[in-house]
Short mmCIF file of C-alpha atoms and ligand atoms in Angstrom, two decimals:
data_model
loop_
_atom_site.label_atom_id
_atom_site.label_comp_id
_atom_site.label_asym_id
_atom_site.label_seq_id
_atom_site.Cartn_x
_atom_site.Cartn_y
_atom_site.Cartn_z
CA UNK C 1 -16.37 3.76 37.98
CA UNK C 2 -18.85 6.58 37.91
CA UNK C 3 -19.36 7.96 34.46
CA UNK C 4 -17.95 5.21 32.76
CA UNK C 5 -20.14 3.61 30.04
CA UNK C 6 -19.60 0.66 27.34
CA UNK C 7 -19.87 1.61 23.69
CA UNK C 8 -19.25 -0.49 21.23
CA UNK C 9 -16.71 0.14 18.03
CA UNK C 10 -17.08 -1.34 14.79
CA UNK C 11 -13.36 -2.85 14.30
CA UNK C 12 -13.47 -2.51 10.43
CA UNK C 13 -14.60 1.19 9.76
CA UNK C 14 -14.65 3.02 13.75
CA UNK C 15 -18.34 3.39 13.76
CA UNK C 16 -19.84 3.97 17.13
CA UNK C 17 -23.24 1.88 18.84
CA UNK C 18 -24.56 2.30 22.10
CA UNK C 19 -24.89 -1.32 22.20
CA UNK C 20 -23.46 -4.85 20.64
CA UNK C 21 -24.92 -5.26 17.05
CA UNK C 22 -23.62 -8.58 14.72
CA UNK C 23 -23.79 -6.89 12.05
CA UNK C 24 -22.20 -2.98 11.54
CA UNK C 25 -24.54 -0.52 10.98
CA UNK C 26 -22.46 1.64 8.86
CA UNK C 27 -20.50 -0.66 6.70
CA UNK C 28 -22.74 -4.14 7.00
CA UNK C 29 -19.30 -6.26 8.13
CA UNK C 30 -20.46 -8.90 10.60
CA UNK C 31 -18.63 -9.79 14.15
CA UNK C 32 -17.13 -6.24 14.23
CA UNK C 33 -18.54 -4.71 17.04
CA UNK C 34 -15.88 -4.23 19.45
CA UNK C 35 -16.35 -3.11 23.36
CA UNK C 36 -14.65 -0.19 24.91
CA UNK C 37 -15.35 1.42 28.34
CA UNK C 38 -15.77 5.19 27.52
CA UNK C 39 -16.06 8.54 30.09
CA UNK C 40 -18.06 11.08 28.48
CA UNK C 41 -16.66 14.27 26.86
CA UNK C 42 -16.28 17.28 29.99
CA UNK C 43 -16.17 19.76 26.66
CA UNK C 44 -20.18 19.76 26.06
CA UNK C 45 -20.72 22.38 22.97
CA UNK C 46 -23.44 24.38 23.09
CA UNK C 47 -24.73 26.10 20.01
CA UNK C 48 -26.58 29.61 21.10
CA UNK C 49 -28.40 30.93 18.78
CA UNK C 50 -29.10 34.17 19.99
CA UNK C 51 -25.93 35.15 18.56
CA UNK C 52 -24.05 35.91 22.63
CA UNK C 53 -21.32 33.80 21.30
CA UNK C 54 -18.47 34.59 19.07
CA UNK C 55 -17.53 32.46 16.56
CA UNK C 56 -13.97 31.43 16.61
CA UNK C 57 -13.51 30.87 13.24
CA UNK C 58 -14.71 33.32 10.40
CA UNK C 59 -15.46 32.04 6.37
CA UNK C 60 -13.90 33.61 4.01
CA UNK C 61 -14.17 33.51 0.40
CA UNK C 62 -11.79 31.14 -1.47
CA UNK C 63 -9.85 33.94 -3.93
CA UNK C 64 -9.17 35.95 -0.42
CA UNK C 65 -7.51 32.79 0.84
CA UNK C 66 -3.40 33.73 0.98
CA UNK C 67 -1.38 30.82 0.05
CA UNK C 68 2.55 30.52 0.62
CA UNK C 69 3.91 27.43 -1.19
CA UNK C 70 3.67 24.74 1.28
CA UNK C 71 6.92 24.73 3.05
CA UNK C 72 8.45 20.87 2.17
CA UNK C 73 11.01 19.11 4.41
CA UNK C 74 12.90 17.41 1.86
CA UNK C 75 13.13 13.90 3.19
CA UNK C 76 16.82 12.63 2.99
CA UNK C 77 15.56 9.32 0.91
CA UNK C 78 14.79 10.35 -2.81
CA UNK C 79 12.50 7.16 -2.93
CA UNK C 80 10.88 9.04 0.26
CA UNK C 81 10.78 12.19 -1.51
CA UNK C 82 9.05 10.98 -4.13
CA UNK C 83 6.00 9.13 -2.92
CA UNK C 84 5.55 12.08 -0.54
CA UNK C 85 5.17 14.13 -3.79
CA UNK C 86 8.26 16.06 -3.10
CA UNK C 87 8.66 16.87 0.89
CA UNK C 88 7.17 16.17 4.19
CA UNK C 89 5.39 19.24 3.97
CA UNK C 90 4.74 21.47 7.15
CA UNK C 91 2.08 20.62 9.68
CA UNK C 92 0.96 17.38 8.22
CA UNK C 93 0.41 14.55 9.98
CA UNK C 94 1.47 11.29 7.71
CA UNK C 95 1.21 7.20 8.22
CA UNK C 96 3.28 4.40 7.30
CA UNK C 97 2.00 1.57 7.87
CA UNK C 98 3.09 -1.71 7.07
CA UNK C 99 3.48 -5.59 8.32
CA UNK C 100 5.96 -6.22 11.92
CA UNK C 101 9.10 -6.45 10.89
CA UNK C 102 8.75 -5.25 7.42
CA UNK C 103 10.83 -2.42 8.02
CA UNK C 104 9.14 1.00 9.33
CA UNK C 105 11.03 1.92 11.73
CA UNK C 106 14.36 1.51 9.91
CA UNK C 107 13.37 3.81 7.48
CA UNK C 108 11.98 6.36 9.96
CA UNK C 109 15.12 6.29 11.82
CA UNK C 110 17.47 6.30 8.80
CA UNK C 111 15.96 9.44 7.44
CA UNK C 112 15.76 11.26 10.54
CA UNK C 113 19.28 10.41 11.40
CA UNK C 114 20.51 12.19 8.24
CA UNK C 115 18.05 15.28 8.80
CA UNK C 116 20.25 17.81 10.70
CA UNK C 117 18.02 21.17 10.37
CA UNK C 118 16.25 20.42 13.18
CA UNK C 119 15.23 19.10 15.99
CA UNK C 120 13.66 15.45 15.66
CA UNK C 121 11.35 13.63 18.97
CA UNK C 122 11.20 10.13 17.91
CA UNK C 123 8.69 8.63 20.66
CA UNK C 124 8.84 4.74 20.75
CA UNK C 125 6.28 2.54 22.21
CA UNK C 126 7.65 -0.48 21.46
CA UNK C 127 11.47 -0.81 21.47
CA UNK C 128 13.73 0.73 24.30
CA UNK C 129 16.21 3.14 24.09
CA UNK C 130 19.22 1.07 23.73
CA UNK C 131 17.49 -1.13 21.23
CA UNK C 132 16.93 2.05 19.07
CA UNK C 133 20.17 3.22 19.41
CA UNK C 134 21.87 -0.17 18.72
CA UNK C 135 19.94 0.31 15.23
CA UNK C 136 20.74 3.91 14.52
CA UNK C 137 24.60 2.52 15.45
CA UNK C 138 23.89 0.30 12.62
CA UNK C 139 22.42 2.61 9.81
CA UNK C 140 24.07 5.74 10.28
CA UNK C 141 25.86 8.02 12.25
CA UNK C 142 23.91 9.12 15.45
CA UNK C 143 23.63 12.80 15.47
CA UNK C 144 22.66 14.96 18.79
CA UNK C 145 19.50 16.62 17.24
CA UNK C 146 17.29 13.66 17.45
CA UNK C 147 15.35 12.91 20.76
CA UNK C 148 14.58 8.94 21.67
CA UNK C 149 12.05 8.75 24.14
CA UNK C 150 10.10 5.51 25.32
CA UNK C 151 6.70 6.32 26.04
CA UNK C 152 3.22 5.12 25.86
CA UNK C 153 1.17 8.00 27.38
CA UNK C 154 -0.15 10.68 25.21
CA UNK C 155 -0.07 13.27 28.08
CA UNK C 156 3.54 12.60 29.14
CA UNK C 157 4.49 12.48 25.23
CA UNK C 158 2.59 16.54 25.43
CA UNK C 159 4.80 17.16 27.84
CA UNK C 160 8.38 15.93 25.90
CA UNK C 161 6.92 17.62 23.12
CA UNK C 162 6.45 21.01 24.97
CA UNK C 163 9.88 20.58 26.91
CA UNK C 164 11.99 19.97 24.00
CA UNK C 165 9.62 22.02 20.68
CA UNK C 166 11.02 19.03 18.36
CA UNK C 167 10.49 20.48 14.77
CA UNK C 168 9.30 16.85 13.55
CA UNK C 169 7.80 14.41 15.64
CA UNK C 170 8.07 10.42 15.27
CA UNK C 171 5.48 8.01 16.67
CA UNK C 172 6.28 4.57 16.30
CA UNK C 173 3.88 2.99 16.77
CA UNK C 174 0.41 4.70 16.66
CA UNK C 175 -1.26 1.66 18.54
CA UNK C 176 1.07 1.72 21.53
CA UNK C 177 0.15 5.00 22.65
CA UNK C 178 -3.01 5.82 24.90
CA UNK C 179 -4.33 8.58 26.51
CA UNK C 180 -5.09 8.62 30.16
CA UNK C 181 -8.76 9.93 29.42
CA UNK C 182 -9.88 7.21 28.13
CA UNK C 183 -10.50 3.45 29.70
CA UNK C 184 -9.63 1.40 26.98
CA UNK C 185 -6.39 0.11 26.05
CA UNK C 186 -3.46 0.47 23.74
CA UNK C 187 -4.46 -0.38 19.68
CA UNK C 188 -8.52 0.07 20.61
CA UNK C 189 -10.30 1.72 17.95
CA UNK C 190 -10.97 4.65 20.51
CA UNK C 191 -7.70 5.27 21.72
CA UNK C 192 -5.98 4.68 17.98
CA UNK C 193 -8.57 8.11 17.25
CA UNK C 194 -8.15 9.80 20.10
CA UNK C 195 -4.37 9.86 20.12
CA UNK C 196 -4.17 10.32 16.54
CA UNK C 197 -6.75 14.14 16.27
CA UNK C 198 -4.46 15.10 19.68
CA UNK C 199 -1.89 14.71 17.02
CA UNK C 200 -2.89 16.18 14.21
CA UNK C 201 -4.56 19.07 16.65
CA UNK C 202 -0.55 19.35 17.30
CA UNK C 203 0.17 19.27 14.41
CA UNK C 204 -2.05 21.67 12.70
CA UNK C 205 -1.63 24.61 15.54
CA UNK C 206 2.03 24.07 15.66
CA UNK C 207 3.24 23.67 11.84
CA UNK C 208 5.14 20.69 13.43
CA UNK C 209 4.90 17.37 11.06
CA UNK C 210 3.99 14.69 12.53
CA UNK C 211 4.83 10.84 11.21
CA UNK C 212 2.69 7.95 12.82
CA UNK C 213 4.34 4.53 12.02
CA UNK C 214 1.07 1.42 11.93
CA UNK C 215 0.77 -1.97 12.08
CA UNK C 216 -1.20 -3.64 9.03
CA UNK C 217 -3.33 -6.30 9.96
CA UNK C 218 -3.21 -10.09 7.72
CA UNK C 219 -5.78 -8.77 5.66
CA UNK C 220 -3.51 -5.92 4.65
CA UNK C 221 -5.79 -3.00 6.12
CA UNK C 222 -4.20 -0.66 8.61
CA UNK C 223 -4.84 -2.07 11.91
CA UNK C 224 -7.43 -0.32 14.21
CA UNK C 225 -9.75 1.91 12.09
CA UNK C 226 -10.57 3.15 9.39
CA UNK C 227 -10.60 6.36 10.68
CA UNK C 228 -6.68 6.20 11.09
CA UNK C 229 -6.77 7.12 7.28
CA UNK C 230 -9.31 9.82 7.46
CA UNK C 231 -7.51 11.38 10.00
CA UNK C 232 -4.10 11.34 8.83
CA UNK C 233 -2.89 13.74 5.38
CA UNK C 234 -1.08 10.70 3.95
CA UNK C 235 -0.77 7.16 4.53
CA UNK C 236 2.12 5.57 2.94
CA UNK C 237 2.01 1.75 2.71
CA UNK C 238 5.53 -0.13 3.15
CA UNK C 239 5.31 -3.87 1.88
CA UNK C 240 7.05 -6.52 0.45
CA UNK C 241 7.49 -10.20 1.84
CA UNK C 242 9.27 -10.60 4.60
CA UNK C 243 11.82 -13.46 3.07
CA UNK C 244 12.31 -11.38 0.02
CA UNK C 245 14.65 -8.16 0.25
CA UNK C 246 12.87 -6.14 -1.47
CA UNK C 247 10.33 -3.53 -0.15
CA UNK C 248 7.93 -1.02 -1.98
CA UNK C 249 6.77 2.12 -0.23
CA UNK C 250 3.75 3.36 -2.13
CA UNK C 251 1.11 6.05 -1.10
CA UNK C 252 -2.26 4.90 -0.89
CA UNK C 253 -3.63 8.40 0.29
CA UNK C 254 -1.69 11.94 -0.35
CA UNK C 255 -3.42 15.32 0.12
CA UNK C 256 -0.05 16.51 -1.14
CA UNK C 257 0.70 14.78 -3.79
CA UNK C 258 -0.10 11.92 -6.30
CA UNK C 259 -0.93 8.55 -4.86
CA UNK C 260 0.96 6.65 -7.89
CA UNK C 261 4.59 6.96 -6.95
CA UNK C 262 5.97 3.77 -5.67
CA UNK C 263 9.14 3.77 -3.78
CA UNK C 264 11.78 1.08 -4.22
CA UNK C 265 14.68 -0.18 -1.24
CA UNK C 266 16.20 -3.13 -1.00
CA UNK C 267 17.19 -4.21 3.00
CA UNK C 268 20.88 -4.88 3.55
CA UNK C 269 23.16 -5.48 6.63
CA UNK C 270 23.13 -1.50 7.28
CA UNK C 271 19.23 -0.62 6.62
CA UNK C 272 17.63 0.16 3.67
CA UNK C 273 19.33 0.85 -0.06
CA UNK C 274 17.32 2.41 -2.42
CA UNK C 275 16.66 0.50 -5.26
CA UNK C 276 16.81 3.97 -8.32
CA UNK C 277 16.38 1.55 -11.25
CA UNK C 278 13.09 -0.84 -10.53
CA UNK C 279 13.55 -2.90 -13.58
CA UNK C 280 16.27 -4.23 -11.88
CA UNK C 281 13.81 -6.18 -10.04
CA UNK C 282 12.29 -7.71 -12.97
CA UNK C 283 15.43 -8.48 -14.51
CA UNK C 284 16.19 -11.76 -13.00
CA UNK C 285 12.89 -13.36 -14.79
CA UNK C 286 12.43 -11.47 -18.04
CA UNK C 287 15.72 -11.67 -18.98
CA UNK C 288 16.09 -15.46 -19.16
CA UNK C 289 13.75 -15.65 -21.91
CA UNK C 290 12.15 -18.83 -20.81
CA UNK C 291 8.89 -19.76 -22.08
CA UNK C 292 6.06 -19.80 -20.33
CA UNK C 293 6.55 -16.72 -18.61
CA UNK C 294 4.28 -14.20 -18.63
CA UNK C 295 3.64 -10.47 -16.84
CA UNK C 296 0.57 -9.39 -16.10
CA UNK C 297 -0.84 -6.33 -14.40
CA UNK C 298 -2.92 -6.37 -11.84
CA UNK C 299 -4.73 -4.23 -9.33
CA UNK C 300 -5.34 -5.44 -6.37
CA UNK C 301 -7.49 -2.51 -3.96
CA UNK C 302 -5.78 0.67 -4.36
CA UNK C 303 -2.49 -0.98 -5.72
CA UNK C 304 -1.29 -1.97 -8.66
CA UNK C 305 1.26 -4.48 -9.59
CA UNK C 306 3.42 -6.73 -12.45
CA UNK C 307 3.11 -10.32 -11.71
CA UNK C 308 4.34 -13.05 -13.38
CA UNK C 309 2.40 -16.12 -14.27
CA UNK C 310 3.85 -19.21 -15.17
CA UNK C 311 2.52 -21.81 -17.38
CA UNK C 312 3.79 -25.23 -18.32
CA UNK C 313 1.74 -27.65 -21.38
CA UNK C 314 3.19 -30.80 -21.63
CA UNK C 315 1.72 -33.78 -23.69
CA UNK C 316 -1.10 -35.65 -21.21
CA UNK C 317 0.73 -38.97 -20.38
CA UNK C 318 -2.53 -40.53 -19.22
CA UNK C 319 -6.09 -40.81 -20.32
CA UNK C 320 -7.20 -37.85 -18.20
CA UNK C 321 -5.23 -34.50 -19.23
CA UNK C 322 -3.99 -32.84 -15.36
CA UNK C 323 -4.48 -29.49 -14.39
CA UNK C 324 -3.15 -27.77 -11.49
CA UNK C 325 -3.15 -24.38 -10.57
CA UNK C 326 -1.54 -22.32 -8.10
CA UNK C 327 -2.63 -18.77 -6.72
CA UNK C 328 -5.32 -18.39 -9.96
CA UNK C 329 -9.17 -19.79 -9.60
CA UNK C 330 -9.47 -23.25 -11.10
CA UNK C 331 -12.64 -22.83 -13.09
CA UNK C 332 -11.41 -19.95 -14.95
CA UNK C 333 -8.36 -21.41 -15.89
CA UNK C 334 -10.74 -24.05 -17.19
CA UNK C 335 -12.51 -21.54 -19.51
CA UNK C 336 -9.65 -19.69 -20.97
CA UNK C 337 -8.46 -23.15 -21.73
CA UNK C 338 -11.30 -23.98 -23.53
CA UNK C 339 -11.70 -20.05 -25.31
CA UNK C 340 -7.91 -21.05 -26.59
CA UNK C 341 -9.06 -24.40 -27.79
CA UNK C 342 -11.65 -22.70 -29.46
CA UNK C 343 -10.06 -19.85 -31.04
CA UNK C 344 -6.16 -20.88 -31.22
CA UNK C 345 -6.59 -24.60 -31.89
CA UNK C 346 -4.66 -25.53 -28.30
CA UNK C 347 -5.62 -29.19 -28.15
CA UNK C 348 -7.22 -29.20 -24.61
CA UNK C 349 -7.72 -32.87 -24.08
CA UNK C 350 -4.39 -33.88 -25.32
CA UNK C 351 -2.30 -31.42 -23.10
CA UNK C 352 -1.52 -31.11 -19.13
CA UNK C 353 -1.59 -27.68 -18.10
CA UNK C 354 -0.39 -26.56 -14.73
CA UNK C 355 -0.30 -23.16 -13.78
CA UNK C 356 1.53 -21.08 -11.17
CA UNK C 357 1.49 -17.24 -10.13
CA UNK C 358 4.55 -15.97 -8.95
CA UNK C 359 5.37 -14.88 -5.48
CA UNK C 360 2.62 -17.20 -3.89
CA UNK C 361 -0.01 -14.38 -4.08
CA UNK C 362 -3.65 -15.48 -4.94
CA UNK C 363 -5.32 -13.09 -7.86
CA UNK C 364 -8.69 -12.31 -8.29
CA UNK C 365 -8.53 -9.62 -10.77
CA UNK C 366 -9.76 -10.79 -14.37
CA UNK C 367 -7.09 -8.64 -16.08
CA UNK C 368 -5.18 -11.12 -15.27
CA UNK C 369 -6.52 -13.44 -17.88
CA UNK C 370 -4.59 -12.23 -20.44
CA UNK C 371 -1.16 -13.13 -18.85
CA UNK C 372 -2.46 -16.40 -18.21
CA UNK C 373 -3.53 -17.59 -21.88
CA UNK C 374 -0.53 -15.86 -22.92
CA UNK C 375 2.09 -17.87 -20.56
CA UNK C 376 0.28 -21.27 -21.41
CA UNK C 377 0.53 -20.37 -25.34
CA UNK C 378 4.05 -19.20 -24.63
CA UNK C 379 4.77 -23.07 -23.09
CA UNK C 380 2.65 -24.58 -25.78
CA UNK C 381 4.87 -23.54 -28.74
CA UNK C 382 7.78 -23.10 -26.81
CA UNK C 383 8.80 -19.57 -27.79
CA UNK C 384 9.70 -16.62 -24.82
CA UNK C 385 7.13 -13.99 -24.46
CA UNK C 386 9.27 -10.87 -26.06
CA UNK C 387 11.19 -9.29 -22.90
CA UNK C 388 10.24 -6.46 -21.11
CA UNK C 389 6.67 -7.06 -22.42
CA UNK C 390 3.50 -7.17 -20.10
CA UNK C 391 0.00 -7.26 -20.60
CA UNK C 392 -3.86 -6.66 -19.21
CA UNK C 393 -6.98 -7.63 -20.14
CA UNK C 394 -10.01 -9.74 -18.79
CA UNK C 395 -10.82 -12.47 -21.63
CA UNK C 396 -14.72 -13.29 -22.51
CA UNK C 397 -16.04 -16.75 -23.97
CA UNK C 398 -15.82 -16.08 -27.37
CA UNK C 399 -12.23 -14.68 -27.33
CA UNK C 400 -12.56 -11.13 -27.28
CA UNK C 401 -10.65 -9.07 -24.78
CA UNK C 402 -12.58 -7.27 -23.08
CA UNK C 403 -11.46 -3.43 -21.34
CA UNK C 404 -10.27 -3.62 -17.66
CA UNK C 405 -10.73 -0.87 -15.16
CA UNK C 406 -7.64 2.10 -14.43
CA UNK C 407 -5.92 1.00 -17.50
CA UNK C 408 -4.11 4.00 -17.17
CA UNK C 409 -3.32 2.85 -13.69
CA UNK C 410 -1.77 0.18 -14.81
CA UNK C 411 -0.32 1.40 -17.64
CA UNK C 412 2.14 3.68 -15.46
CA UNK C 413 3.12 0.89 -13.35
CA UNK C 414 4.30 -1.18 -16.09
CA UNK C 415 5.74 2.09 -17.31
CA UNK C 416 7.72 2.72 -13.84
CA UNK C 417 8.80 -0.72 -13.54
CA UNK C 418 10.56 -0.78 -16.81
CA UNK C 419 8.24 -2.54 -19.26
CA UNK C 420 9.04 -1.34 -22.72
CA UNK C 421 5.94 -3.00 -24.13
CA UNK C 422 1.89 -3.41 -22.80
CA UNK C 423 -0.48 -5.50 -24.61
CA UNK C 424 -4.28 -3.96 -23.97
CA UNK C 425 -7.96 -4.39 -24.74
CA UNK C 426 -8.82 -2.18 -28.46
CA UNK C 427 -11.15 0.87 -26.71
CA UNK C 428 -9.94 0.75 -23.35
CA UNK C 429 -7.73 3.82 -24.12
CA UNK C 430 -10.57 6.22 -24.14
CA UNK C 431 -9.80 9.58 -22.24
CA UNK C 432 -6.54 8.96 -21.42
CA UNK C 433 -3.71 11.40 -22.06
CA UNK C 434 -1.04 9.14 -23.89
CA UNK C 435 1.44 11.92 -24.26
CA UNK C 436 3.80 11.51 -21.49
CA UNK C 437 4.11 7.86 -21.81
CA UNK C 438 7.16 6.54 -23.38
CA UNK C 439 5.92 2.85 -23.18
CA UNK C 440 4.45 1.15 -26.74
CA UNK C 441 0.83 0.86 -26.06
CA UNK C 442 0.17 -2.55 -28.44
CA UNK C 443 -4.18 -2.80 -28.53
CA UNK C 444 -5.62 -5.82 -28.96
CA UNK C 445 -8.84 -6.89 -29.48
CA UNK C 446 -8.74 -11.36 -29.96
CA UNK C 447 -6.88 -13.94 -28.46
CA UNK C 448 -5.38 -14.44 -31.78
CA UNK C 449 -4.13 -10.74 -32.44
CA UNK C 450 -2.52 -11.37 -29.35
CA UNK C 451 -0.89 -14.83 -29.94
CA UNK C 452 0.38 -12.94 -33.19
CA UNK C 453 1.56 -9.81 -31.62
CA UNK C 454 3.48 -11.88 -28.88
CA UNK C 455 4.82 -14.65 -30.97
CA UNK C 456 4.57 -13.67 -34.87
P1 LIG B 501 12.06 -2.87 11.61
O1 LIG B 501 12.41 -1.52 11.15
O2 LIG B 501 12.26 -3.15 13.07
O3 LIG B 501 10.58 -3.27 11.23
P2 LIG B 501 9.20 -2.66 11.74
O4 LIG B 501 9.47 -1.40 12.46
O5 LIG B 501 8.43 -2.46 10.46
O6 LIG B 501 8.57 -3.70 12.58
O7 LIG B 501 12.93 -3.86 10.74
C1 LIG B 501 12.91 -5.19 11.01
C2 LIG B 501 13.73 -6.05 10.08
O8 LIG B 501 14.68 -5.41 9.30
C3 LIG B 501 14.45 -7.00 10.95
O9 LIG B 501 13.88 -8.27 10.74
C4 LIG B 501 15.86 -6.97 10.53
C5 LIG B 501 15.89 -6.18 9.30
N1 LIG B 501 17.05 -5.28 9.25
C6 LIG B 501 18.08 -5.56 8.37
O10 LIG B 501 18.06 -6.55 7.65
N2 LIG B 501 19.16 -4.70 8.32
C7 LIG B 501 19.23 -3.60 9.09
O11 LIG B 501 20.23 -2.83 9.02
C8 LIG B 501 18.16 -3.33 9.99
C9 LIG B 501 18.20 -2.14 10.89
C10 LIG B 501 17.08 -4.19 10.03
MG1 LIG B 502 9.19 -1.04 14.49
#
């Protein structure tokens, strides 16, 4: 076709090359060039400057800036609410993204089906119109202000849009739409960020919010670009295992609001429950008071989380003591085993150690350290780690425990997940405002201050 030409799209970040490259020049991934036929832009700006042309848009200073307060949809899900930082607010464009199946577009449609203000377009890509209603049959009462349509063009989604003014608009999902101006399919990097600045164009000219649901690839980033997140005002994250019923909603970008909230639901036979006390969670394994049994904190990316490690020392039967580890790296587990012989007379060659973190997830952060040395002492002497208690810290050669990064990060999630104590490194407190925290903050600066603080 005349006009048509191939560029190339780095998969990882959206970055655009005239031609294949292995390597991306913006963000040095390899084997992340992707091709896409492209027409070129009609709209050619020119910039004149002789001064003929008026400038659209005029700068003002900041102080002569008027500001209303930003007019917030309250969201009929408190959880929702919440890690929105109080409302959809008007004219913003948000994401949820999250694994198939994990549950996006129940929550979409569950809130929107209790919203009766206004009028709701819920455009769906992927699931036809009886489908959705069979859902909405199932989660609520259907109500005659929201709008199903099943459509995959951007320019016939316009149109609904302009035939029916919808005062909140629902894609579901992002990479199913495509606009006819462009070659390449469905989910390219192209069409993801073409479709999604039409959006927020509409969006932004029409006060209209706008909620994009995304697929997450494996590796946990949203699928398509990077530019996805750039684009949009918030992307909210909704994740959780598939086999487990429990599913966390957390913001990992808000220009509205903080980026810490976390959002609890549980999924039952009619949608999603939300889960008001997250403790509850945790109950199940801290109350037991097993030994062994430790919570750490970890941050993983932008997200933090408790995890539990679990440790069991028996007496080595055989010559050769065993270790096996699950989910934490082998070599370290080796070291802190030899800091606790070391410091805490653990008897490493007597003693097999094996070593499991919970939920099958594989940890990389070294705060995690701390959790691990104190679930194998836990199993050594056979006492419970106190309940409710969790802990950070990365764990050097000779003992000491050294300061991990967004303590105050974590601190708050242990805080928000109902942890009534956190054991952290001595100094890593600096700067932080411990005022609104109703946690007890125990520092700790050995191995052994720890051992004694857990177990004294
Ligand atoms: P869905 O919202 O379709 O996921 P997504 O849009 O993220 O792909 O939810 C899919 C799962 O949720 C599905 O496996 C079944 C489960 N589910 C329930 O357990 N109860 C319910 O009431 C509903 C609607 C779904
Ligand atoms: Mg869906």
């Amino acid at each position: 076709m005349k006009g048509v030409k191939s560029v190339w799209f780095c998969s990882s970040c959206g970055a655009e090359s005239p031609k294949w490259e292995g390597k991306c020049p913006a963000c040095g991934e390899w084997n992340t060039m992707v091709e896409e036929k492209s027409r070129p832009s009609r709209k050619t700006r020119t910039i004149s400057p002789s001064g003929s042309r008026a400038a659209a848009s005029v700068p003002v200073p900041v102080s002569a800036i008027e500001t209303s307060d930003e007019a917030r949809i309250r969201m009929p899900s408190a959880e929702l609410n919440r890690v929105l930082g109080g409302g959809l607010v008007a004219g913003s464009i948000i994401l949820i993204g999250g694994e198939p199946g994990i549950g996006k577009s129940t929550l979409v449609l569950q809130n929107i089906l209790s919203i009766k203000s206004r009028t709701i377009l819920y455009v769906s890509g992927e699931e036809s119109a009886k489908q959705i209603k069979m859902r909405a049959d199932r989660i609520g009462r259907p109500s005659d202000n929201v709008f199903i349509v099943c459509e995959t063009s951007l320019q016939s989604i316009m149109d609904h849009i302009e035939a029916i003014k919808p005062g909140l608009l629902v894609v579901d999902s992002i990479q199913t739409i495509a606009s006819d101006e462009l070659e390449s399919v469905a989910g390219s990097v192209s069409q993801v960020r073409e479709c999604a600045s039409q959006l927020l164009k509409y969006a932004k000219e029409t006060a209209v919010p706008v909620m994009l649901i995304g697929h997450i690839t494996k590796e946990g980033s949203i699928a398509g670009p990077k530019v996805l997140e750039h684009i949009v005002d918030a992307v909210l994250q909704f994740e959780g295992d598939s086999q487990h019923f429990y599913r966390l909603l957390r913001a990992i970008k808000n220009r509205f609001g903080s980026t810490s909230e976390l959002g609890i639901y549980e999924m039952c036979q009619r949608g999603l429950r939300e889960v008001s006390n997250p403790s509850e969670m945790l109950l199940s394994h801290t109350d037991d008071d097993l030994s062994g049994v430790a919570v750490g904190v970890t941050v993983e990316g932008m997200r933090s989380f408790l995890i539990e490690v679990q440790a069991l020392v028996s007496t080595a039967a055989y010559g050769t003591p065993q270790r096996t580890v699950n989910g934490f790296d082998y070599k370290r587990m080796n070291m802190l085993l030899a800091v606790l012989e070391k410091r805490v007379g653990f008897k490493l060659a007597a003693k097999d150690v094996f070593l499991n973190i919970a939920g099958g997830l594989k940890v990389s952060d070294p705060a995690l350290d701390l959790a691990v040395v104190c679930a194998i002492l836990s199993s050594n002497v056979d006492m419970p780690v106190p309940p409710r208690t969790c802990m950070a810290g990365e764990i050097g050669l000779s003992g000491e425990i050294r300061p991990v990064g967004r303590i105050e990060q974590r601190i708050r999630e242990a805080e928000k997940l109902g942890m009534e104590t956190i054991l952290i490194p001595r100094h890593n407190l600096k700067g932080v405002d411990t005022s609104s925290l109703s946690i007890r903050i125990v520092e700790v600066a050995k191995v052994e201050e720890a051992f004694r603080a857990l177990f004294a």
